[in-house]
Amino acid sequence: MRFVLDAEQRLFGETLGKLLAEAAVPGVVRDWAAGRHERGLALWRTLAEAGVLAVAVPQSAGGAGPLPVELVTAFHELGRHGVPGPYAETVAAAVLLDRLGDGLGDGLVDEALAVRWLPAIAEGEALVTLALPPAVPYAPDADVAGLALLVDGERMRAAVPGEARTSLDPARRLFPVTPGDVLAEGPRVAAAAAEAYDMGVLVCAAQLVGTGRRLLEVSVDYARTRRQFGRPIGEFQAVKHHLADALVGLEYARPLVHGAALAYGTPDFGRDVSAAKAAASEAAYAAAKIALQVHGAIGYTDEYDPSLLIRRARALHTAWGSPSDHRARVMAALTGG
């Protein structure tokens, strides 16, 4: 198994990183949390033009994928910069619509649904959100999505959004949904939803690793400059050791995420994405806690940009399944339970 990105994949990630560094993302996040979507939607279109969503959509529908390694690369950068919006949900919805719209029968009630929405996803013209209860009970950003879906067992329905719930991360706006019109039903729906769930888990794990890495970077920078007792606080063992522990956790999670991407299309994909999500959730959450400790009270303030990532790491910790859910899934896969 090969974990090293090739030159084209590295260039893809570096290009996204530069693009997002110039995009003043913290301001976009604060706008998104306040319900002002204009800048976030403009960034969505820019990222789509760079290929972020095309790599989730099959070539037959106007995309370039599905390319899990490229998706992981892109979501790592989305996580590093704290980009708001239902990116993971849109990627999962692309998998769901693709699997149900292949014309093999027992699929979509309206076969034109996939034909209409998949190219729009690839081109950045459509935001899609979905709920896959019980693991994904809410449809994030349903108020701004062009299509909201709900899968319950063997039925996929249009989702009718309710009132937004308060979230740990104000920029991750959670909407409960009720069932609307049936769009597809039958055994293939449950199978397609399982594949969509695994892809959502994978990109969420990549997002978490990116978020954790950025939190570690800003914490190290702060520890080098913040002085106490005449010395940078990073010289104290109590600070160094916490930062080193955060690095070890993230370095442990990163190859699990890339390994899961390489397992796409194999029977091990579900097990591997769960191992990756459990490790990435714990590593990013630990990095967030250490970032708070290193920064002290400033880390809590809304005006300080790292606070946006700290809240994002906590919210994504349990999004797309909690670490205990995914550890149980790995155990079941290993023991045949």
mmCIF file with all atom_site columns, N, CA and C in Angstrom, residues 52-92:
data_model
loop_
_atom_site.group_PDB
_atom_site.id
_atom_site.type_symbol
_atom_site.label_atom_id
_atom_site.label_alt_id
_atom_site.label_comp_id
_atom_site.label_asym_id
_atom_site.label_entity_id
_atom_site.label_seq_id
_atom_site.pdbx_PDB_ins_code
_atom_site.Cartn_x
_atom_site.Cartn_y
_atom_site.Cartn_z
_atom_site.occupancy
_atom_site.B_iso_or_equiv
_atom_site.pdbx_formal_charge
_atom_site.auth_seq_id
_atom_site.auth_comp_id
_atom_site.auth_asym_id
_atom_site.auth_atom_id
_atom_site.pdbx_PDB_model_num
ATOM 1   N N  . VAL A 1 52 ? -12.649 20.665 -6.546  1.00 0.00 ? 52 VAL A N  1
ATOM 2   C CA . VAL A 1 52 ? -12.918 20.004 -5.264  1.00 0.00 ? 52 VAL A CA 1
ATOM 3   C C  . VAL A 1 52 ? -14.139 19.085 -5.339  1.00 0.00 ? 52 VAL A C  1
ATOM 4   N N  . LEU A 1 53 ? -15.181 19.520 -6.027  1.00 0.00 ? 53 LEU A N  1
ATOM 5   C CA . LEU A 1 53 ? -16.404 18.705 -6.077  1.00 0.00 ? 53 LEU A CA 1
ATOM 6   C C  . LEU A 1 53 ? -16.417 17.781 -7.286  1.00 0.00 ? 53 LEU A C  1
ATOM 7   N N  . ALA A 1 54 ? -15.719 18.130 -8.336  1.00 0.00 ? 54 ALA A N  1
ATOM 8   C CA . ALA A 1 54 ? -15.684 17.276 -9.524  1.00 0.00 ? 54 ALA A CA 1
ATOM 9   C C  . ALA A 1 54 ? -15.064 15.916 -9.209  1.00 0.00 ? 54 ALA A C  1
ATOM 10  N N  . VAL A 1 55 ? -14.135 15.868 -8.250  1.00 0.00 ? 55 VAL A N  1
ATOM 11  C CA . VAL A 1 55 ? -13.489 14.587 -7.955  1.00 0.00 ? 55 VAL A CA 1
ATOM 12  C C  . VAL A 1 55 ? -14.412 13.638 -7.190  1.00 0.00 ? 55 VAL A C  1
ATOM 13  N N  . ALA A 1 56 ? -15.612 14.120 -6.806  1.00 0.00 ? 56 ALA A N  1
ATOM 14  C CA . ALA A 1 56 ? -16.599 13.246 -6.163  1.00 0.00 ? 56 ALA A CA 1
ATOM 15  C C  . ALA A 1 56 ? -17.616 12.703 -7.146  1.00 0.00 ? 56 ALA A C  1
ATOM 16  N N  . VAL A 1 57 ? -17.665 13.276 -8.336  1.00 0.00 ? 57 VAL A N  1
ATOM 17  C CA . VAL A 1 57 ? -18.705 12.946 -9.320  1.00 0.00 ? 57 VAL A CA 1
ATOM 18  C C  . VAL A 1 57 ? -18.077 12.118 -10.440 1.00 0.00 ? 57 VAL A C  1
ATOM 19  N N  . PRO A 1 58 ? -18.762 11.062 -10.893 1.00 0.00 ? 58 PRO A N  1
ATOM 20  C CA . PRO A 1 58 ? -18.180 10.220 -11.954 1.00 0.00 ? 58 PRO A CA 1
ATOM 21  C C  . PRO A 1 58 ? -18.041 10.977 -13.272 1.00 0.00 ? 58 PRO A C  1
ATOM 22  N N  . GLN A 1 59 ? -17.102 10.537 -14.076 1.00 0.00 ? 59 GLN A N  1
ATOM 23  C CA . GLN A 1 59 ? -16.863 11.188 -15.365 1.00 0.00 ? 59 GLN A CA 1
ATOM 24  C C  . GLN A 1 59 ? -18.105 11.168 -16.245 1.00 0.00 ? 59 GLN A C  1
ATOM 25  N N  . SER A 1 60 ? -18.886 10.110 -16.143 1.00 0.00 ? 60 SER A N  1
ATOM 26  C CA . SER A 1 60 ? -20.086 9.992  -16.979 1.00 0.00 ? 60 SER A CA 1
ATOM 27  C C  . SER A 1 60 ? -21.106 11.087 -16.679 1.00 0.00 ? 60 SER A C  1
ATOM 28  N N  . ALA A 1 61 ? -20.969 11.733 -15.511 1.00 0.00 ? 61 ALA A N  1
ATOM 29  C CA . ALA A 1 61 ? -21.909 12.790 -15.124 1.00 0.00 ? 61 ALA A CA 1
ATOM 30  C C  . ALA A 1 61 ? -21.234 14.161 -15.108 1.00 0.00 ? 61 ALA A C  1
ATOM 31  N N  . GLY A 1 62 ? -20.099 14.267 -15.757 1.00 0.00 ? 62 GLY A N  1
ATOM 32  C CA . GLY A 1 62 ? -19.446 15.570 -15.860 1.00 0.00 ? 62 GLY A CA 1
ATOM 33  C C  . GLY A 1 62 ? -18.362 15.821 -14.844 1.00 0.00 ? 62 GLY A C  1
ATOM 34  N N  . GLY A 1 63 ? -18.030 14.827 -14.005 1.00 0.00 ? 63 GLY A N  1
ATOM 35  C CA . GLY A 1 63 ? -16.984 15.005 -13.010 1.00 0.00 ? 63 GLY A CA 1
ATOM 36  C C  . GLY A 1 63 ? -15.670 14.392 -13.446 1.00 0.00 ? 63 GLY A C  1
ATOM 37  N N  . ALA A 1 64 ? -14.828 14.092 -12.467 1.00 0.00 ? 64 ALA A N  1
ATOM 38  C CA . ALA A 1 64 ? -13.517 13.497 -12.751 1.00 0.00 ? 64 ALA A CA 1
ATOM 39  C C  . ALA A 1 64 ? -13.273 12.280 -11.869 1.00 0.00 ? 64 ALA A C  1
ATOM 40  N N  . GLY A 1 65 ? -14.290 11.846 -11.135 1.00 0.00 ? 65 GLY A N  1
ATOM 41  C CA . GLY A 1 65 ? -14.066 10.821 -10.129 1.00 0.00 ? 65 GLY A CA 1
ATOM 42  C C  . GLY A 1 65 ? -14.911 9.587  -10.320 1.00 0.00 ? 65 GLY A C  1
ATOM 43  N N  . PRO A 1 66 ? -15.172 8.948  -9.186  1.00 0.00 ? 66 PRO A N  1
ATOM 44  C CA . PRO A 1 66 ? -14.757 9.346  -7.841  1.00 0.00 ? 66 PRO A CA 1
ATOM 45  C C  . PRO A 1 66 ? -13.276 9.041  -7.583  1.00 0.00 ? 66 PRO A C  1
ATOM 46  N N  . LEU A 1 67 ? -12.597 10.016 -6.953  1.00 0.00 ? 67 LEU A N  1
ATOM 47  C CA . LEU A 1 67 ? -11.170 9.915  -6.666  1.00 0.00 ? 67 LEU A CA 1
ATOM 48  C C  . LEU A 1 67 ? -10.974 10.150 -5.167  1.00 0.00 ? 67 LEU A C  1
ATOM 49  N N  . PRO A 1 68 ? -11.043 9.102  -4.355  1.00 0.00 ? 68 PRO A N  1
ATOM 50  C CA . PRO A 1 68 ? -10.976 9.272  -2.894  1.00 0.00 ? 68 PRO A CA 1
ATOM 51  C C  . PRO A 1 68 ? -9.692  9.935  -2.394  1.00 0.00 ? 68 PRO A C  1
ATOM 52  N N  . VAL A 1 69 ? -8.555  9.637  -3.004  1.00 0.00 ? 69 VAL A N  1
ATOM 53  C CA . VAL A 1 69 ? -7.305  10.253 -2.532  1.00 0.00 ? 69 VAL A CA 1
ATOM 54  C C  . VAL A 1 69 ? -7.336  11.772 -2.771  1.00 0.00 ? 69 VAL A C  1
ATOM 55  N N  . GLU A 1 70 ? -7.840  12.175 -3.929  1.00 0.00 ? 70 GLU A N  1
ATOM 56  C CA . GLU A 1 70 ? -7.958  13.609 -4.200  1.00 0.00 ? 70 GLU A CA 1
ATOM 57  C C  . GLU A 1 70 ? -8.975  14.251 -3.254  1.00 0.00 ? 70 GLU A C  1
ATOM 58  N N  . LEU A 1 71 ? -10.052 13.537 -2.947  1.00 0.00 ? 71 LEU A N  1
ATOM 59  C CA . LEU A 1 71 ? -11.029 14.066 -1.995  1.00 0.00 ? 71 LEU A CA 1
ATOM 60  C C  . LEU A 1 71 ? -10.401 14.276 -0.615  1.00 0.00 ? 71 LEU A C  1
ATOM 61  N N  . VAL A 1 72 ? -9.624  13.295 -0.174  1.00 0.00 ? 72 VAL A N  1
ATOM 62  C CA . VAL A 1 72 ? -8.945  13.418 1.118   1.00 0.00 ? 72 VAL A CA 1
ATOM 63  C C  . VAL A 1 72 ? -7.987  14.609 1.106   1.00 0.00 ? 72 VAL A C  1
ATOM 64  N N  . THR A 1 73 ? -7.267  14.769 0.014   1.00 0.00 ? 73 THR A N  1
ATOM 65  C CA . THR A 1 73 ? -6.340  15.896 -0.119  1.00 0.00 ? 73 THR A CA 1
ATOM 66  C C  . THR A 1 73 ? -7.085  17.228 -0.030  1.00 0.00 ? 73 THR A C  1
ATOM 67  N N  . ALA A 1 74 ? -8.205  17.314 -0.727  1.00 0.00 ? 74 ALA A N  1
ATOM 68  C CA . ALA A 1 74 ? -8.985  18.557 -0.726  1.00 0.00 ? 74 ALA A CA 1
ATOM 69  C C  . ALA A 1 74 ? -9.582  18.840 0.647   1.00 0.00 ? 74 ALA A C  1
ATOM 70  N N  . PHE A 1 75 ? -10.149 17.822 1.278   1.00 0.00 ? 75 PHE A N  1
ATOM 71  C CA . PHE A 1 75 ? -10.808 18.045 2.573   1.00 0.00 ? 75 PHE A CA 1
ATOM 72  C C  . PHE A 1 75 ? -9.804  18.327 3.685   1.00 0.00 ? 75 PHE A C  1
ATOM 73  N N  . HIS A 1 76 ? -8.590  17.852 3.542   1.00 0.00 ? 76 HIS A N  1
ATOM 74  C CA . HIS A 1 76 ? -7.548  18.236 4.503   1.00 0.00 ? 76 HIS A CA 1
ATOM 75  C C  . HIS A 1 76 ? -7.364  19.752 4.469   1.00 0.00 ? 76 HIS A C  1
ATOM 76  N N  . GLU A 1 77 ? -7.334  20.329 3.267   1.00 0.00 ? 77 GLU A N  1
ATOM 77  C CA . GLU A 1 77 ? -7.180  21.781 3.154   1.00 0.00 ? 77 GLU A CA 1
ATOM 78  C C  . GLU A 1 77 ? -8.433  22.518 3.619   1.00 0.00 ? 77 GLU A C  1
ATOM 79  N N  . LEU A 1 78 ? -9.608  21.995 3.307   1.00 0.00 ? 78 LEU A N  1
ATOM 80  C CA . LEU A 1 78 ? -10.845 22.606 3.812   1.00 0.00 ? 78 LEU A CA 1
ATOM 81  C C  . LEU A 1 78 ? -10.836 22.636 5.332   1.00 0.00 ? 78 LEU A C  1
ATOM 82  N N  . GLY A 1 79 ? -10.343 21.554 5.939   1.00 0.00 ? 79 GLY A N  1
ATOM 83  C CA . GLY A 1 79 ? -10.263 21.495 7.389   1.00 0.00 ? 79 GLY A CA 1
ATOM 84  C C  . GLY A 1 79 ? -9.242  22.455 7.960   1.00 0.00 ? 79 GLY A C  1
ATOM 85  N N  . ARG A 1 80 ? -8.082  22.565 7.308   1.00 0.00 ? 80 ARG A N  1
ATOM 86  C CA . ARG A 1 80 ? -7.022  23.472 7.797   1.00 0.00 ? 80 ARG A CA 1
ATOM 87  C C  . ARG A 1 80 ? -7.509  24.909 7.852   1.00 0.00 ? 80 ARG A C  1
ATOM 88  N N  . HIS A 1 81 ? -8.357  25.266 6.905   1.00 0.00 ? 81 HIS A N  1
ATOM 89  C CA . HIS A 1 81 ? -8.797  26.659 6.821   1.00 0.00 ? 81 HIS A CA 1
ATOM 90  C C  . HIS A 1 81 ? -10.197 26.864 7.398   1.00 0.00 ? 81 HIS A C  1
ATOM 91  N N  . GLY A 1 82 ? -10.844 25.801 7.841   1.00 0.00 ? 82 GLY A N  1
ATOM 92  C CA . GLY A 1 82 ? -12.155 25.936 8.493   1.00 0.00 ? 82 GLY A CA 1
ATOM 93  C C  . GLY A 1 82 ? -13.258 26.391 7.568   1.00 0.00 ? 82 GLY A C  1
ATOM 94  N N  . VAL A 1 83 ? -13.209 25.971 6.306   1.00 0.00 ? 83 VAL A N  1
ATOM 95  C CA . VAL A 1 83 ? -14.199 26.412 5.311   1.00 0.00 ? 83 VAL A CA 1
ATOM 96  C C  . VAL A 1 83 ? -15.606 25.945 5.720   1.00 0.00 ? 83 VAL A C  1
ATOM 97  N N  . PRO A 1 84 ? -16.598 26.848 5.746   1.00 0.00 ? 84 PRO A N  1
ATOM 98  C CA . PRO A 1 84 ? -17.959 26.434 6.120   1.00 0.00 ? 84 PRO A CA 1
ATOM 99  C C  . PRO A 1 84 ? -18.753 25.938 4.906   1.00 0.00 ? 84 PRO A C  1
ATOM 100 N N  . GLY A 1 85 ? -19.812 25.175 5.189   1.00 0.00 ? 85 GLY A N  1
ATOM 101 C CA . GLY A 1 85 ? -20.686 24.705 4.118   1.00 0.00 ? 85 GLY A CA 1
ATOM 102 C C  . GLY A 1 85 ? -20.802 23.195 4.098   1.00 0.00 ? 85 GLY A C  1
ATOM 103 N N  . PRO A 1 86 ? -21.848 22.679 3.445   1.00 0.00 ? 86 PRO A N  1
ATOM 104 C CA . PRO A 1 86 ? -22.118 21.234 3.465   1.00 0.00 ? 86 PRO A CA 1
ATOM 105 C C  . PRO A 1 86 ? -21.300 20.466 2.420   1.00 0.00 ? 86 PRO A C  1
ATOM 106 N N  . TYR A 1 87 ? -19.983 20.595 2.481   1.00 0.00 ? 87 TYR A N  1
ATOM 107 C CA . TYR A 1 87 ? -19.121 19.918 1.503   1.00 0.00 ? 87 TYR A CA 1
ATOM 108 C C  . TYR A 1 87 ? -19.184 18.393 1.662   1.00 0.00 ? 87 TYR A C  1
ATOM 109 N N  . ALA A 1 88 ? -19.050 17.918 2.909   1.00 0.00 ? 88 ALA A N  1
ATOM 110 C CA . ALA A 1 88 ? -19.084 16.464 3.114   1.00 0.00 ? 88 ALA A CA 1
ATOM 111 C C  . ALA A 1 88 ? -20.436 15.893 2.709   1.00 0.00 ? 88 ALA A C  1
ATOM 112 N N  . GLU A 1 89 ? -21.502 16.622 3.025   1.00 0.00 ? 89 GLU A N  1
ATOM 113 C CA . GLU A 1 89 ? -22.840 16.133 2.705   1.00 0.00 ? 89 GLU A CA 1
ATOM 114 C C  . GLU A 1 89 ? -23.062 16.116 1.189   1.00 0.00 ? 89 GLU A C  1
ATOM 115 N N  . THR A 1 90 ? -22.519 17.115 0.498   1.00 0.00 ? 90 THR A N  1
ATOM 116 C CA . THR A 1 90 ? -22.674 17.154 -0.961  1.00 0.00 ? 90 THR A CA 1
ATOM 117 C C  . THR A 1 90 ? -21.909 16.005 -1.619  1.00 0.00 ? 90 THR A C  1
ATOM 118 N N  . VAL A 1 91 ? -20.722 15.723 -1.107  1.00 0.00 ? 91 VAL A N  1
ATOM 119 C CA . VAL A 1 91 ? -19.947 14.600 -1.640  1.00 0.00 ? 91 VAL A CA 1
ATOM 120 C C  . VAL A 1 91 ? -20.697 13.278 -1.407  1.00 0.00 ? 91 VAL A C  1
ATOM 121 N N  . ALA A 1 92 ? -21.239 13.102 -0.205  1.00 0.00 ? 92 ALA A N  1
ATOM 122 C CA . ALA A 1 92 ? -21.987 11.873 0.084   1.00 0.00 ? 92 ALA A CA 1
ATOM 123 C C  . ALA A 1 92 ? -23.232 11.788 -0.794  1.00 0.00 ? 92 ALA A C  1
#
